[in-house]
Short mmCIF file of C-alpha atoms and ligand atoms in Angstrom, two decimals:
data_model
loop_
_atom_site.label_atom_id
_atom_site.label_comp_id
_atom_site.label_asym_id
_atom_site.label_seq_id
_atom_site.Cartn_x
_atom_site.Cartn_y
_atom_site.Cartn_z
CA MET A 17 -69.04 -32.53 39.27
CA SER A 18 -67.24 -33.97 42.19
CA ALA A 19 -66.42 -37.11 40.15
CA THR A 20 -64.51 -34.86 37.75
CA PHE A 21 -62.63 -33.34 40.61
CA ASP A 22 -61.89 -36.85 41.82
CA ASP A 23 -59.96 -37.29 38.54
CA LEU A 24 -57.74 -34.29 39.30
CA GLU A 25 -55.01 -36.33 40.90
CA ASN A 26 -54.84 -38.79 37.99
CA LEU A 27 -54.92 -35.96 35.49
CA THR A 28 -52.07 -34.22 37.28
CA VAL A 29 -49.97 -37.38 37.50
CA GLN A 30 -50.58 -37.99 33.80
CA PHE A 31 -49.44 -34.46 32.81
CA VAL A 32 -46.42 -34.57 35.13
CA GLU A 33 -45.39 -37.93 33.68
CA ARG A 34 -45.72 -36.69 30.12
CA ALA A 35 -43.63 -33.62 30.93
CA ARG A 36 -40.94 -35.77 32.53
CA ALA A 37 -40.91 -38.27 29.67
CA ALA A 38 -40.46 -35.57 27.04
CA THR A 39 -37.18 -35.93 25.11
CA ASN A 40 -37.31 -32.67 23.12
CA SER A 41 -38.65 -29.14 23.45
CA GLY A 42 -41.46 -29.89 20.94
CA GLU A 43 -42.96 -32.53 23.23
CA ILE A 44 -42.72 -30.20 26.22
CA ALA A 45 -44.45 -27.41 24.30
CA LEU A 46 -47.32 -29.80 23.55
CA VAL A 47 -47.86 -30.56 27.27
CA GLU A 48 -47.72 -26.85 28.11
CA THR A 49 -50.24 -25.97 25.41
CA GLU A 50 -52.69 -28.58 26.68
CA LEU A 51 -52.25 -27.42 30.26
CA ARG A 52 -53.18 -23.84 29.31
CA SER A 53 -55.69 -24.48 26.52
CA LYS A 54 -59.19 -23.07 27.04
CA SER A 55 -60.58 -26.32 25.61
CA GLY A 56 -58.23 -28.47 27.73
CA PRO A 57 -59.11 -30.48 30.89
CA PHE A 58 -57.72 -27.94 33.38
CA ALA A 59 -59.78 -25.09 31.90
CA ALA A 60 -62.90 -27.33 32.04
CA LEU A 61 -62.29 -27.99 35.74
CA GLN A 62 -61.76 -24.28 36.30
CA ARG A 63 -65.15 -23.55 34.75
CA SER A 64 -66.85 -26.22 36.86
CA VAL A 65 -65.62 -24.65 40.13
CA GLY A 66 -68.45 -22.10 39.88
CA GLN A 67 -71.06 -24.84 39.88
CA LEU A 68 -69.85 -26.36 43.14
CA ASN A 69 -71.44 -25.73 46.51
CA PRO A 70 -70.10 -22.48 47.90
CA GLU A 71 -68.16 -24.26 50.67
CA GLU A 72 -66.52 -26.63 48.15
CA ARG A 73 -65.36 -23.85 45.82
CA GLY A 74 -62.39 -22.68 47.91
CA PRO A 75 -60.74 -26.06 48.42
CA ALA A 76 -61.48 -27.08 44.78
CA GLY A 77 -59.87 -23.90 43.44
CA ALA A 78 -56.85 -24.39 45.68
CA ALA A 79 -56.47 -28.03 44.61
CA LEU A 80 -56.67 -27.02 40.96
CA GLN A 81 -54.04 -24.32 41.43
CA ALA A 82 -51.71 -26.75 43.21
CA ALA A 83 -52.19 -29.31 40.44
CA ARG A 84 -51.35 -26.73 37.79
CA ALA A 85 -48.30 -25.61 39.75
CA SER A 86 -46.92 -29.13 39.95
CA VAL A 87 -47.36 -29.63 36.19
CA GLU A 88 -45.63 -26.24 35.55
CA ALA A 89 -42.77 -27.31 37.83
CA ALA A 90 -42.36 -30.59 35.94
CA ILE A 91 -42.41 -28.67 32.65
CA SER A 92 -39.67 -26.22 33.68
CA GLU A 93 -37.49 -29.01 35.11
CA SER A 94 -37.91 -30.92 31.89
CA ARG A 95 -37.08 -27.84 29.85
CA GLU A 96 -33.77 -27.42 31.63
CA ARG A 97 -32.87 -31.07 31.14
CA VAL A 98 -33.83 -31.06 27.45
CA SER A 99 -32.05 -27.76 26.70
CA VAL A 100 -28.74 -29.24 27.89
CA ILE A 101 -29.23 -32.24 25.62
CA GLU A 102 -30.36 -30.16 22.66
CA ARG A 103 -27.41 -27.74 23.00
CA ALA A 104 -25.00 -30.65 23.01
CA GLN A 105 -26.70 -32.06 19.90
CA GLN A 106 -26.50 -28.65 18.20
CA LEU A 107 -22.80 -28.27 18.96
CA ASP A 108 -22.19 -31.74 17.69
CA ALA A 109 -24.01 -30.97 14.45
CA ASP A 110 -22.10 -27.70 13.99
CA ARG A 111 -18.66 -29.19 14.50
CA LEU A 112 -16.34 -28.39 11.56
CA VAL A 113 -14.48 -31.32 10.17
CA LEU A 114 -11.37 -30.78 8.06
CA GLY A 115 -12.52 -31.06 4.48
CA ASP A 116 -16.05 -29.71 5.18
CA VAL A 117 -14.89 -26.18 4.50
CA PRO A 118 -13.21 -25.27 1.22
CA MET A 119 -9.70 -23.92 1.89
CA GLY A 120 -9.35 -20.69 -0.14
CA GLY A 121 -6.17 -18.92 -1.21
CA THR A 122 -2.72 -20.23 -1.78
CA PHE A 123 -0.92 -21.91 1.04
CA PRO A 124 1.76 -21.27 2.13
CA ALA A 125 1.63 -17.54 1.29
CA THR A 126 3.96 -16.46 -1.49
CA VAL A 127 6.97 -14.36 -0.55
CA GLY A 128 7.32 -10.84 -1.97
CA HIS A 129 10.43 -9.51 -3.67
CA VAL A 130 12.38 -6.34 -4.30
CA SER A 131 10.57 -4.08 -6.79
CA ALA A 132 11.94 -3.63 -10.29
CA VAL A 133 12.77 0.02 -9.53
CA ALA A 134 14.65 -0.72 -6.28
CA ARG A 135 16.60 -3.46 -8.02
CA THR A 136 17.44 -1.13 -10.89
CA GLN A 137 18.72 1.44 -8.40
CA ASP A 138 20.97 -1.20 -6.81
CA GLU A 139 22.32 -2.23 -10.22
CA LEU A 140 22.97 1.38 -11.26
CA GLU A 141 24.84 2.02 -8.01
CA ASP A 142 26.94 -1.09 -8.69
CA VAL A 143 27.90 0.15 -12.15
CA PHE A 144 29.02 3.52 -10.80
CA VAL A 145 30.77 2.08 -7.75
CA ALA A 146 32.77 -0.12 -10.15
CA MET A 147 33.78 3.09 -11.96
CA GLY A 148 35.09 4.63 -8.70
CA PHE A 149 32.06 6.63 -7.54
CA THR A 150 30.76 6.72 -3.96
CA VAL A 151 27.01 6.71 -3.16
CA ALA A 152 25.32 9.50 -1.18
CA ASP A 153 21.78 10.67 -0.51
CA GLY A 154 19.83 13.72 0.64
CA PRO A 155 16.36 14.78 1.82
CA GLU A 156 13.21 14.44 -0.32
CA ILE A 157 11.76 17.56 1.33
CA GLU A 158 13.99 20.46 0.37
CA THR A 159 14.20 24.20 0.78
CA ASP A 160 13.83 26.46 -2.21
CA TRP A 161 17.47 27.43 -1.75
CA TYR A 162 18.86 23.91 -2.29
CA ASN A 163 16.38 22.90 -5.01
CA PHE A 164 16.68 26.15 -6.99
CA GLU A 165 18.68 29.12 -5.75
CA ALA A 166 22.00 27.41 -5.09
CA LEU A 167 21.62 25.83 -8.54
CA ASN A 168 21.69 29.25 -10.16
CA ILE A 169 17.89 29.56 -10.42
CA PRO A 170 16.82 32.72 -8.55
CA PRO A 171 13.18 33.24 -7.45
CA ALA A 172 10.83 34.03 -10.35
CA HIS A 173 13.46 33.01 -12.90
CA PRO A 174 11.70 31.66 -16.01
CA ALA A 175 13.82 28.47 -15.82
CA ARG A 176 11.73 27.43 -12.81
CA GLY A 177 9.00 26.54 -15.28
CA MET A 178 11.15 23.55 -16.31
CA TRP A 179 10.12 21.83 -13.07
CA ASP A 180 6.46 21.48 -12.13
CA THR A 181 7.06 21.99 -8.45
CA LEU A 182 4.95 20.74 -5.56
CA TYR A 183 5.32 23.36 -2.82
CA LEU A 184 4.72 22.44 0.83
CA GLU A 185 5.17 25.90 2.36
CA VAL A 186 5.65 29.17 0.57
CA GLY A 187 7.44 32.18 2.09
CA GLU A 188 8.47 32.79 5.70
CA PRO A 189 10.66 31.60 7.19
CA GLU A 190 11.57 29.53 4.15
CA THR A 191 9.92 28.06 1.08
CA VAL A 192 9.80 24.28 1.44
CA LEU A 193 9.02 21.89 -1.39
CA LEU A 194 9.23 18.30 -2.59
CA ARG A 195 12.50 18.15 -4.51
CA THR A 196 11.92 18.15 -8.24
CA HIS A 197 15.29 16.54 -8.98
CA THR A 198 18.28 15.06 -7.16
CA SER A 199 20.48 18.06 -8.07
CA PRO A 200 20.10 19.70 -4.60
CA VAL A 201 22.12 16.76 -3.22
CA GLN A 202 25.03 18.00 -5.39
CA VAL A 203 24.95 21.25 -3.44
CA ARG A 204 24.90 19.45 -0.09
CA LEU A 205 27.85 17.24 -1.11
CA MET A 206 29.91 20.22 -2.28
CA GLN A 207 29.19 22.10 0.97
CA ASP A 208 30.23 19.05 3.02
CA ALA A 209 33.40 18.54 0.99
CA VAL A 210 34.35 22.20 1.40
CA ALA A 211 33.62 22.13 5.14
CA SER A 212 35.61 18.95 5.73
CA GLY A 213 38.33 19.67 3.14
CA THR A 214 37.60 16.43 1.25
CA LEU A 215 37.60 17.57 -2.37
CA PRO A 216 37.68 16.00 -5.00
CA ILE A 217 34.17 14.51 -5.31
CA HIS A 218 33.17 11.47 -7.37
CA ALA A 219 29.66 10.55 -6.23
CA VAL A 220 26.26 9.34 -7.37
CA MET A 221 23.08 10.28 -5.49
CA PRO A 222 19.96 8.18 -6.12
CA GLY A 223 16.57 9.12 -4.71
CA ARG A 224 12.91 9.93 -5.12
CA CYS A 225 11.76 13.13 -6.81
CA PHE A 226 8.35 14.70 -7.34
CA ARG A 227 6.72 16.78 -10.05
CA ARG A 228 3.22 18.14 -10.55
CA ASP A 229 2.92 16.39 -13.88
CA THR A 230 0.35 14.24 -15.63
CA PRO A 231 1.64 10.66 -15.67
CA ASP A 232 2.01 9.11 -19.12
CA ALA A 233 3.95 6.26 -20.75
CA ARG A 234 7.31 7.90 -19.79
CA HIS A 235 6.49 10.04 -16.73
CA LEU A 236 5.39 9.46 -13.14
CA MET A 237 4.62 12.12 -10.51
CA ALA A 238 6.83 10.41 -7.94
CA PHE A 239 9.84 9.04 -9.75
CA HIS A 240 13.49 8.23 -9.10
CA GLN A 241 16.63 9.88 -10.35
CA ILE A 242 20.28 9.17 -9.95
CA GLU A 243 22.51 12.22 -9.86
CA GLY A 244 26.21 12.13 -10.63
CA LEU A 245 28.82 14.70 -9.64
CA VAL A 246 32.54 14.85 -10.30
CA ILE A 247 34.54 17.84 -9.03
CA ASP A 248 38.30 17.76 -9.48
CA ARG A 249 41.16 19.61 -11.10
CA GLY A 250 41.21 19.49 -14.90
CA ILE A 251 37.81 17.84 -15.53
CA THR A 252 36.53 18.37 -19.10
CA PHE A 253 33.43 17.71 -21.19
CA ALA A 254 35.23 14.69 -22.69
CA ASP A 255 35.27 13.10 -19.22
CA LEU A 256 31.49 13.60 -19.00
CA ALA A 257 30.82 12.09 -22.44
CA GLY A 258 33.16 9.19 -21.65
CA VAL A 259 31.43 8.37 -18.35
CA ILE A 260 27.96 8.54 -19.95
CA ASP A 261 28.93 6.21 -22.76
CA ALA A 262 30.79 3.79 -20.49
CA PHE A 263 27.73 3.68 -18.24
CA THR A 264 25.33 3.09 -21.17
CA LYS A 265 27.32 0.13 -22.43
CA ALA A 266 27.97 -1.32 -18.97
CA TYR A 267 24.34 -1.17 -17.92
CA PHE A 268 22.30 -1.60 -21.10
CA GLY A 269 24.74 -3.66 -23.17
CA PRO A 270 27.59 -3.09 -25.62
CA ASP A 271 25.19 -2.73 -28.58
CA MET A 272 23.43 0.30 -27.05
CA SER A 273 24.45 3.81 -28.03
CA SER A 274 24.30 7.11 -26.14
CA ARG A 275 24.16 10.59 -27.60
CA LEU A 276 24.32 14.10 -26.17
CA ARG A 277 22.12 16.85 -27.57
CA PRO A 278 22.59 20.54 -26.76
CA ALA A 279 20.23 21.65 -23.98
CA PHE A 280 19.94 24.22 -21.25
CA PHE A 281 20.13 23.84 -17.49
CA PRO A 282 20.83 26.87 -15.29
CA PHE A 283 23.38 24.94 -13.20
CA THR A 284 25.50 23.51 -16.02
CA GLU A 285 27.35 25.22 -18.88
CA PRO A 286 27.49 23.82 -21.47
CA SER A 287 24.49 21.54 -20.94
CA ALA A 288 23.25 18.50 -22.81
CA GLU A 289 20.43 16.02 -22.87
CA PHE A 290 21.54 12.45 -22.63
CA GLU A 291 19.71 9.94 -24.81
CA ILE A 292 20.11 6.22 -25.43
CA THR A 293 18.82 3.88 -28.12
CA CYS A 294 15.20 2.99 -27.35
CA ALA A 295 15.48 -0.53 -25.94
CA ILE A 296 11.88 -1.36 -26.79
CA CYS A 297 12.17 -0.93 -30.58
CA ARG A 298 16.02 -1.05 -30.76
CA GLY A 299 15.96 2.30 -32.54
CA ALA A 300 13.29 1.49 -35.13
CA GLY A 301 10.71 3.84 -33.55
CA CYS A 302 7.69 2.97 -31.40
CA ARG A 303 4.99 4.53 -29.22
CA THR A 304 7.27 4.64 -26.16
CA CYS A 305 9.97 6.73 -27.87
CA SER A 306 7.42 8.78 -29.85
CA HIS A 307 8.81 7.10 -33.00
CA THR A 308 12.25 8.72 -32.68
CA GLY A 309 14.26 5.58 -31.85
CA TRP A 310 15.85 7.43 -28.90
CA ILE A 311 14.84 7.73 -25.27
CA GLU A 312 15.91 10.67 -23.16
CA LEU A 313 17.38 9.44 -19.90
CA GLY A 314 18.29 12.79 -18.35
CA GLY A 315 20.40 15.90 -18.40
CA CYS A 316 24.05 16.65 -17.89
CA GLY A 317 26.73 19.28 -18.34
CA MET A 318 29.75 21.02 -16.89
CA VAL A 319 29.01 22.45 -13.44
CA ASP A 320 28.39 26.18 -13.86
CA PRO A 321 31.16 28.29 -12.25
CA ALA A 322 28.43 30.29 -10.46
CA VAL A 323 27.30 27.09 -8.69
CA LEU A 324 30.87 26.29 -7.60
CA ALA A 325 31.35 29.84 -6.34
CA ALA A 326 28.03 29.75 -4.40
CA VAL A 327 29.31 26.86 -2.27
CA GLY A 328 32.83 28.28 -1.89
CA ILE A 329 34.74 26.23 -4.47
CA ASN A 330 37.21 28.23 -6.56
CA PRO A 331 36.15 27.82 -10.25
CA GLU A 332 39.70 28.79 -11.30
CA GLU A 333 41.09 25.76 -9.51
CA TYR A 334 38.32 23.18 -9.84
CA SER A 335 35.92 22.15 -12.57
CA GLY A 336 33.44 19.35 -12.77
CA PHE A 337 30.53 17.71 -14.50
CA ALA A 338 27.11 16.59 -13.33
CA PHE A 339 24.37 14.39 -14.70
CA GLY A 340 20.95 13.31 -13.54
CA PHE A 341 18.69 10.68 -15.07
CA GLY A 342 15.60 8.61 -14.39
CA ILE A 343 15.92 5.29 -12.59
CA ASP A 344 12.34 4.33 -13.49
CA ARG A 345 13.21 5.14 -17.11
CA CYS A 346 16.21 2.80 -16.87
CA ALA A 347 13.99 0.03 -15.43
CA GLN A 348 11.57 0.67 -18.30
CA MET A 349 14.31 0.33 -20.92
CA ARG A 350 16.05 -2.56 -19.24
CA HIS A 351 12.85 -4.62 -18.92
CA GLN A 352 11.19 -3.24 -22.06
CA ILE A 353 8.09 -1.94 -20.30
CA PRO A 354 6.06 0.02 -22.88
CA ASP A 355 4.17 2.06 -20.24
CA MET A 356 5.98 3.21 -17.10
CA ARG A 357 2.70 3.46 -15.15
CA ALA A 358 2.72 -0.35 -14.96
CA LEU A 359 5.50 0.02 -12.35
CA ILE A 360 3.07 1.62 -9.88
CA ASP A 361 -0.25 0.00 -10.90
CA ASN A 362 0.12 -2.83 -8.38
CA ASP A 363 -0.98 -5.47 -10.86
CA ASP A 364 0.46 -8.61 -9.35
CA ARG A 365 0.62 -10.39 -12.73
CA PHE A 366 2.95 -7.64 -13.99
CA LEU A 367 5.06 -7.21 -10.83
CA ARG A 368 5.62 -10.95 -10.40
CA GLN A 369 7.74 -11.02 -13.57
CA PHE A 370 10.66 -9.31 -11.86
N1 LIG B 3 18.36 18.04 -12.61
C1 LIG B 3 18.11 18.00 -14.02
C2 LIG B 3 16.66 17.57 -14.22
O1 LIG B 3 16.12 16.89 -13.40
C3 LIG B 3 19.02 17.03 -14.71
C4 LIG B 3 20.46 17.46 -14.65
C5 LIG B 3 21.29 17.02 -13.62
C6 LIG B 3 20.98 18.30 -15.60
C7 LIG B 3 22.61 17.40 -13.58
C8 LIG B 3 22.30 18.70 -15.56
C9 LIG B 3 23.11 18.23 -14.54
O2 LIG B 3 16.05 17.92 -15.21
#
């Protein structure tokens, strides 16, 4: 028994040395397992303590505990040393080297561009500015009065059904809506001109309009119109027809025709629908023009005397014409886009063409 205890110092030195010599956490774990194992040398010594003479037991137990403690100390020192090394090795192994990682995407990023609709609006403005018009705009959120009443469409008038209106607030203090057309800007311009004494008016008013409508090949719920208004002395329907045709040829090309078909709008009298040759089939008939060969661009007519009177312009002295047509529709014809919804679908392959 005592001979075994005589080996304690050697055993301890041996374990401490092994712990210190360890170069990785696996080797350290092996030393620790042996130190604690029930079938290991330290557990055997522990069991033999009970067989010693009673007076030897105390010192033997203490010596064993001290031996264990010094091995544990060597193990934890070693663990600290090895963990520093192993962390450095790990970081080294994880280092990213250019070329290790696939570079996704396109580089440098591509630059966006003005949308087909915005560019069309710019081009339309240019055509009208060249013809002597100025450019104005007005709010997209309008009151019922500007969108309807001042345009000779009283509340509950059946003509309101012509516009599928999106209302924001109904009733007191005022009914507020998303404008269904750019015609309310006409009213604002006439009021301003009367207030500042700057008649006559020759202006176009482009902008966004909204209708509660089901989008199809020729209609969007949020779309763009350009309104035109001329108020002067001696303006006739021939001036209107001349401006429409000059515009058609200037913008779409000299081989394109325009035609006016009798129509009704509460704010113009007489009124007409303004159509141009379908640019997609060149008049032969296709899905886009419902096989008619013509595409309706918008409406027009002579400003109704009641509208002039409502804003304080004397209909005996002044007359005028107005028109309003779709900018998206112009983009569609100009770029021969069979379905207008492509303009808002956000398909990069489509949009990149413009
Ligand atoms: N505002 C009418 C519409 O959107 C078009 C129009 C404008 C008609 C001007 C006549 C005069 O349907």
